[in-house]
Coordinates of C-alpha atoms in Angstrom, one line a residue:
M1 CA 310.6 114.6 163.7
T2 CA 311.8 113.9 167.2
I3 CA 312.3 116.3 170.1
S4 CA 315.0 116.1 172.5
V5 CA 316.0 118.1 175.6
D6 CA 319.6 119.1 176.9
H7 CA 319.7 120.4 180.5
A8 CA 322.4 122.5 181.3
L9 CA 322.1 122.4 184.8
G10 CA 321.6 125.4 186.8
R11 CA 321.7 127.4 183.8
S12 CA 319.3 126.3 180.8
V13 CA 317.2 123.9 178.9
T14 CA 317.9 123.6 175.1
V15 CA 315.1 121.9 173.0
S16 CA 316.0 120.2 169.6
V17 CA 314.1 118.8 166.7
S18 CA 316.0 115.9 165.0
G19 CA 319.2 117.2 166.5
E20 CA 318.6 120.9 165.6
P21 CA 318.2 123.4 168.1
L22 CA 314.6 124.9 168.2
F23 CA 315.2 127.3 171.2
S24 CA 317.0 127.8 174.5
Y25 CA 315.2 128.7 177.8
V26 CA 317.8 130.3 180.0
Y27 CA 316.2 130.0 183.6
A28 CA 319.2 131.4 185.4
P29 CA 320.6 134.0 183.3
G30 CA 323.7 136.3 184.4
T31 CA 321.9 139.3 183.8
Q32 CA 322.9 142.7 185.6
Q33 CA 320.3 144.2 188.0
R34 CA 319.5 147.3 185.9
E35 CA 318.0 144.9 183.4
S36 CA 315.7 143.2 185.9
P37 CA 317.1 139.6 185.8
K38 CA 314.5 137.1 184.7
P39 CA 314.4 134.0 182.4
Y40 CA 314.0 134.3 178.6
L41 CA 313.7 132.2 175.4
H42 CA 316.7 132.8 173.0
P43 CA 317.7 131.9 170.4
I44 CA 314.4 130.7 168.9
R45 CA 314.2 129.5 165.4
T46 CA 311.5 127.9 162.9
L47 CA 311.6 124.3 161.8
A48 CA 313.6 125.6 158.8
G49 CA 316.2 127.0 161.2
D50 CA 315.7 130.8 160.7
L51 CA 316.2 133.1 163.9
V52 CA 313.1 134.6 165.2
S53 CA 314.3 136.3 168.2
L54 CA 316.8 139.0 169.2
Y55 CA 318.7 139.3 172.4
R56 CA 319.8 142.5 174.2
P57 CA 319.4 145.1 171.1
H58 CA 321.3 148.3 171.8
D59 CA 318.2 150.2 171.8
H60 CA 316.6 148.3 174.6
V61 CA 319.1 146.0 176.3
W62 CA 316.5 144.5 178.6
H63 CA 314.5 142.9 175.6
K64 CA 315.5 139.2 175.4
G65 CA 313.8 136.8 173.0
I66 CA 310.7 136.1 174.7
A67 CA 310.1 137.0 178.3
W68 CA 307.5 137.4 180.9
S69 CA 308.2 141.0 181.6
L70 CA 306.2 143.5 183.8
P71 CA 307.1 147.2 184.2
H72 CA 304.9 148.1 187.1
V73 CA 304.3 145.7 189.9
G74 CA 303.5 148.0 192.9
D75 CA 306.6 150.1 193.1
H76 CA 308.7 147.4 191.5
N77 CA 310.1 147.2 187.8
F78 CA 310.4 143.6 186.5
W79 CA 310.8 144.9 182.9
G80 CA 314.1 146.2 183.1
G81 CA 315.7 149.8 182.7
P82 CA 314.2 152.8 183.8
T83 CA 310.7 153.3 185.1
Y84 CA 308.2 155.7 183.5
V85 CA 307.1 158.6 185.9
H86 CA 304.4 160.8 184.6
G87 CA 305.9 164.3 184.1
Q88 CA 309.3 163.1 184.2
S89 CA 309.5 160.6 181.4
Y90 CA 311.7 157.5 182.3
V91 CA 313.7 157.7 185.5
Q92 CA 316.4 155.2 186.6
K93 CA 315.3 154.1 189.9
P94 CA 316.5 151.5 192.7
N95 CA 313.5 149.1 191.8
N96 CA 314.7 146.6 189.3
G97 CA 313.5 143.4 190.8
T98 CA 314.5 139.9 189.9
A99 CA 312.7 136.7 188.9
A100 CA 314.9 134.2 190.1
H101 CA 314.6 130.5 189.4
R102 CA 314.1 128.3 192.7
A103 CA 313.6 124.5 191.2
V104 CA 312.6 122.6 188.1
T105 CA 309.7 120.4 189.1
E106 CA 309.4 118.7 185.8
L107 CA 311.5 118.0 182.6
S108 CA 310.1 115.6 180.1
A109 CA 310.0 114.9 176.4
T110 CA 308.1 112.5 174.1
D111 CA 308.4 112.1 170.3
R112 CA 306.8 115.5 169.4
T113 CA 306.5 117.4 172.8
A114 CA 308.7 118.7 175.4
T115 CA 307.6 120.1 178.8
L116 CA 309.3 122.3 181.6
V117 CA 307.7 123.3 184.8
H118 CA 309.7 125.4 187.4
E119 CA 309.2 127.5 190.3
L120 CA 310.6 131.1 190.9
D121 CA 311.0 133.7 193.5
W122 CA 310.2 137.3 192.6
T123 CA 312.3 139.7 194.9
S124 CA 312.6 143.5 194.9
Q125 CA 316.1 145.2 194.0
Q126 CA 316.7 145.2 198.0
G127 CA 315.9 141.5 197.9
E128 CA 312.5 141.6 199.7
P129 CA 310.0 139.0 198.6
V130 CA 307.2 140.1 196.1
I131 CA 305.8 137.2 194.2
S132 CA 306.1 133.4 194.4
E133 CA 305.5 131.8 190.7
Q134 CA 305.1 128.4 189.2
R135 CA 305.8 128.4 185.4
A136 CA 305.3 125.8 182.6
L137 CA 306.5 125.7 179.0
T138 CA 305.2 123.1 176.6
A139 CA 306.8 122.8 173.0
T140 CA 304.9 120.7 170.3
V141 CA 305.7 120.1 166.8
A142 CA 302.6 120.4 164.9
D143 CA 303.7 119.4 161.5
D144 CA 306.6 120.1 159.0
T145 CA 306.2 123.8 159.1
N146 CA 304.8 124.7 162.6
W147 CA 305.8 124.3 166.3
V148 CA 303.9 125.7 169.2
L149 CA 304.8 127.0 172.5
V150 CA 302.2 127.1 175.5
F151 CA 303.4 129.5 178.2
E152 CA 301.6 129.2 181.5
T153 CA 302.2 131.2 184.8
R154 CA 300.7 131.5 188.2
M155 CA 301.9 134.4 190.3
T156 CA 301.1 134.6 194.1
N157 CA 301.5 137.8 195.7
V158 CA 303.8 137.2 198.9
S159 CA 304.8 140.9 199.5
G160 CA 302.5 141.5 202.4
G161 CA 300.3 144.1 200.8
T162 CA 298.3 144.6 197.6
L163 CA 300.2 144.7 194.6
A164 CA 298.9 147.0 191.4
F165 CA 299.9 145.5 188.2
G166 CA 300.2 148.0 185.4
S167 CA 301.9 149.8 182.6
P168 CA 303.3 153.1 181.4
T169 CA 299.9 153.7 180.0
T170 CA 298.3 153.3 183.4
K171 CA 300.8 155.7 184.9
G172 CA 300.2 158.5 182.2
R173 CA 301.8 157.7 178.9
E174 CA 299.4 157.3 176.0
N175 CA 299.5 154.2 174.0
A176 CA 302.4 152.5 175.7
G177 CA 300.7 149.7 177.7
Y178 CA 303.4 147.1 177.3
G179 CA 304.0 144.3 179.8
G180 CA 303.5 140.5 180.0
L181 CA 304.6 138.2 177.3
F182 CA 306.8 140.0 175.2
W183 CA 308.5 139.0 172.0
R184 CA 311.2 141.0 170.3
G185 CA 311.9 140.0 166.6
P186 CA 315.1 140.1 164.5
R187 CA 316.3 143.5 163.1
S188 CA 315.2 142.3 159.6
F189 CA 311.6 142.0 160.8
T190 CA 311.5 145.9 161.0
G191 CA 308.9 147.1 158.7
G192 CA 307.2 143.7 158.5
T193 CA 303.6 143.0 158.4
V194 CA 301.4 142.9 161.7
Q195 CA 298.1 140.9 161.5
S196 CA 295.0 140.7 163.8
P197 CA 291.8 138.9 163.0
D198 CA 290.3 142.0 161.6
G199 CA 293.0 142.5 159.2
V200 CA 296.8 143.6 158.4
G201 CA 298.7 146.8 159.6
A202 CA 301.6 147.8 161.5
D203 CA 302.1 150.2 164.4
D204 CA 298.3 151.6 163.8
L205 CA 297.1 148.3 165.4
R206 CA 298.7 148.9 168.6
G207 CA 296.1 149.1 171.6
K208 CA 293.6 147.0 169.8
R209 CA 291.8 144.0 171.3
A210 CA 291.9 140.6 170.2
D211 CA 292.4 137.0 170.9
W212 CA 295.5 136.9 168.6
F213 CA 298.0 138.8 166.7
A214 CA 300.8 137.7 164.4
F215 CA 304.0 139.4 162.8
R216 CA 305.2 138.3 159.5
G217 CA 308.9 139.2 158.7
R218 CA 311.6 138.3 156.3
H219 CA 315.3 137.3 157.0
D220 CA 318.4 138.8 155.5
E221 CA 320.7 136.6 153.8
S222 CA 318.3 133.8 153.0
G223 CA 315.4 136.0 152.1
R224 CA 313.2 133.4 153.5
S225 CA 310.1 134.6 155.6
S226 CA 308.9 133.4 158.9
T227 CA 305.5 134.1 161.3
V228 CA 305.1 134.4 164.7
L229 CA 301.7 134.4 166.2
M230 CA 300.4 134.7 169.8
V231 CA 297.1 133.5 171.0
D232 CA 295.5 134.7 174.3
D233 CA 293.8 132.1 176.5
S234 CA 290.1 132.7 176.8
T235 CA 290.3 132.4 180.6
N236 CA 293.0 135.2 181.1
P237 CA 292.3 138.2 182.9
Q238 CA 291.2 141.0 180.8
H239 CA 290.6 138.5 177.9
P240 CA 290.7 139.7 174.7
P241 CA 293.6 141.7 175.7
Q242 CA 295.0 144.9 174.1
W243 CA 298.1 144.4 172.3
F244 CA 301.2 146.3 172.3
T245 CA 303.0 146.0 168.9
R246 CA 305.7 147.7 166.8
S247 CA 306.9 147.4 163.4
A248 CA 308.3 150.7 162.1
E249 CA 311.0 151.0 164.7
F250 CA 311.6 147.2 165.5
A251 CA 309.6 143.9 165.5
C252 CA 307.6 143.2 168.7
L253 CA 304.4 141.5 169.9
N254 CA 302.9 141.5 173.2
P255 CA 299.3 140.6 174.5
A256 CA 299.2 143.2 177.3
P257 CA 296.6 142.5 180.0
F258 CA 297.4 145.6 182.0
F259 CA 297.6 147.9 179.0
S260 CA 295.2 150.6 180.2
E261 CA 293.7 149.4 183.2
E262 CA 295.5 148.3 186.6
V263 CA 294.8 144.8 188.2
D264 CA 295.0 144.8 192.0
L265 CA 296.4 141.3 193.6
P266 CA 295.8 141.2 197.4
D267 CA 298.4 139.6 199.4
G268 CA 298.4 135.8 199.2
E269 CA 296.0 135.7 196.0
S270 CA 297.0 134.5 192.9
L271 CA 296.8 135.6 189.2
S272 CA 297.1 132.9 186.1
F273 CA 297.8 133.5 182.5
R274 CA 298.3 131.3 179.6
Y275 CA 299.3 131.8 176.0
A276 CA 300.2 129.9 172.7
V277 CA 303.0 131.1 170.5
V278 CA 303.0 129.6 167.1
V279 CA 306.3 129.6 165.2
S280 CA 305.9 128.9 161.7
A281 CA 308.3 128.9 158.6
G282 CA 307.2 131.0 155.9
D283 CA 304.8 133.8 155.0
H284 CA 301.3 132.2 154.5
G285 CA 299.6 135.3 153.5
D286 CA 296.3 136.7 155.4
A287 CA 294.1 133.7 155.1
G288 CA 297.0 131.2 156.0
T289 CA 298.2 133.4 158.8
R290 CA 294.4 133.0 160.2
T291 CA 294.8 129.1 160.2
L292 CA 297.7 129.3 162.4
A293 CA 295.6 130.7 165.1
E294 CA 293.8 127.5 165.1
L295 CA 296.9 125.6 166.0
G296 CA 297.4 127.9 169.0
R297 CA 293.9 127.4 170.3
E298 CA 294.2 123.6 169.8
A299 CA 297.4 123.9 171.9
L300 CA 295.5 125.8 174.7
S301 CA 292.8 123.0 174.9
A302 CA 295.5 120.7 176.7
P303 CA 295.2 120.4 180.4
R304 CA 297.0 123.2 182.4
K305 CA 300.7 122.2 183.8
T306 CA 300.6 125.0 186.5
A307 CA 298.3 124.4 189.7

């Protein structure tokens, strides 16, 4: 299996394996402001060719494959849609910020690995600077069944004041601590199996702390299964994180570092996060899924790409 990259300049990078698209990373999307424009990965496929991401679902149009999405950064919403206000539920406010691509600083590929590093500027809806970010994505083919994405980010506060990173739960909504690296799965995965190191379940696992979570789902048409597993790096703030996950309404996974506790970032200082996402063809059962976490940990042992 040989990895190749196709760069649509000023728009996206598509990574393929032996000529078959694995994922596209859209770094300069034409997203409307209300959805808090930001880069995203979609479509995302297994090595068997099955689609494991969903783009702009009608229930939450700001969900886009896998994206680094933060609902509460000071007064700004980098998630999309309305903002949770305690006592008022969700309110559409003029605070939908943008995470805009600035420059690609590295784009490379070997036989089994592709790497993209770029810089971004986060601005308020009014265009004021909030965050300067360096981001890296490294995709590696592990074997005939599995590939691993390592996502890294280093965010520096350039707003001129302290930024409080939080979630709807830190603002008063119980068990809704979403925010961070968020994956939205296909419609057919609704009702699928969520697995943590402690066992399997579904929505009942939301809010649990663990270093990894997995989602095992089944595809329409083919009837095949796929697994998406996320591993939190041990150096991440708030490790091990609480997890935001759903299965009954729709499929999603999210290691949420600001689930129930805000983190303050003073002006001029930085926050760094790192994750491994294992994309696997098939349902490997409880024991087999646990072994996938080792692939993620192995990928995280490589040197960082962000400064």
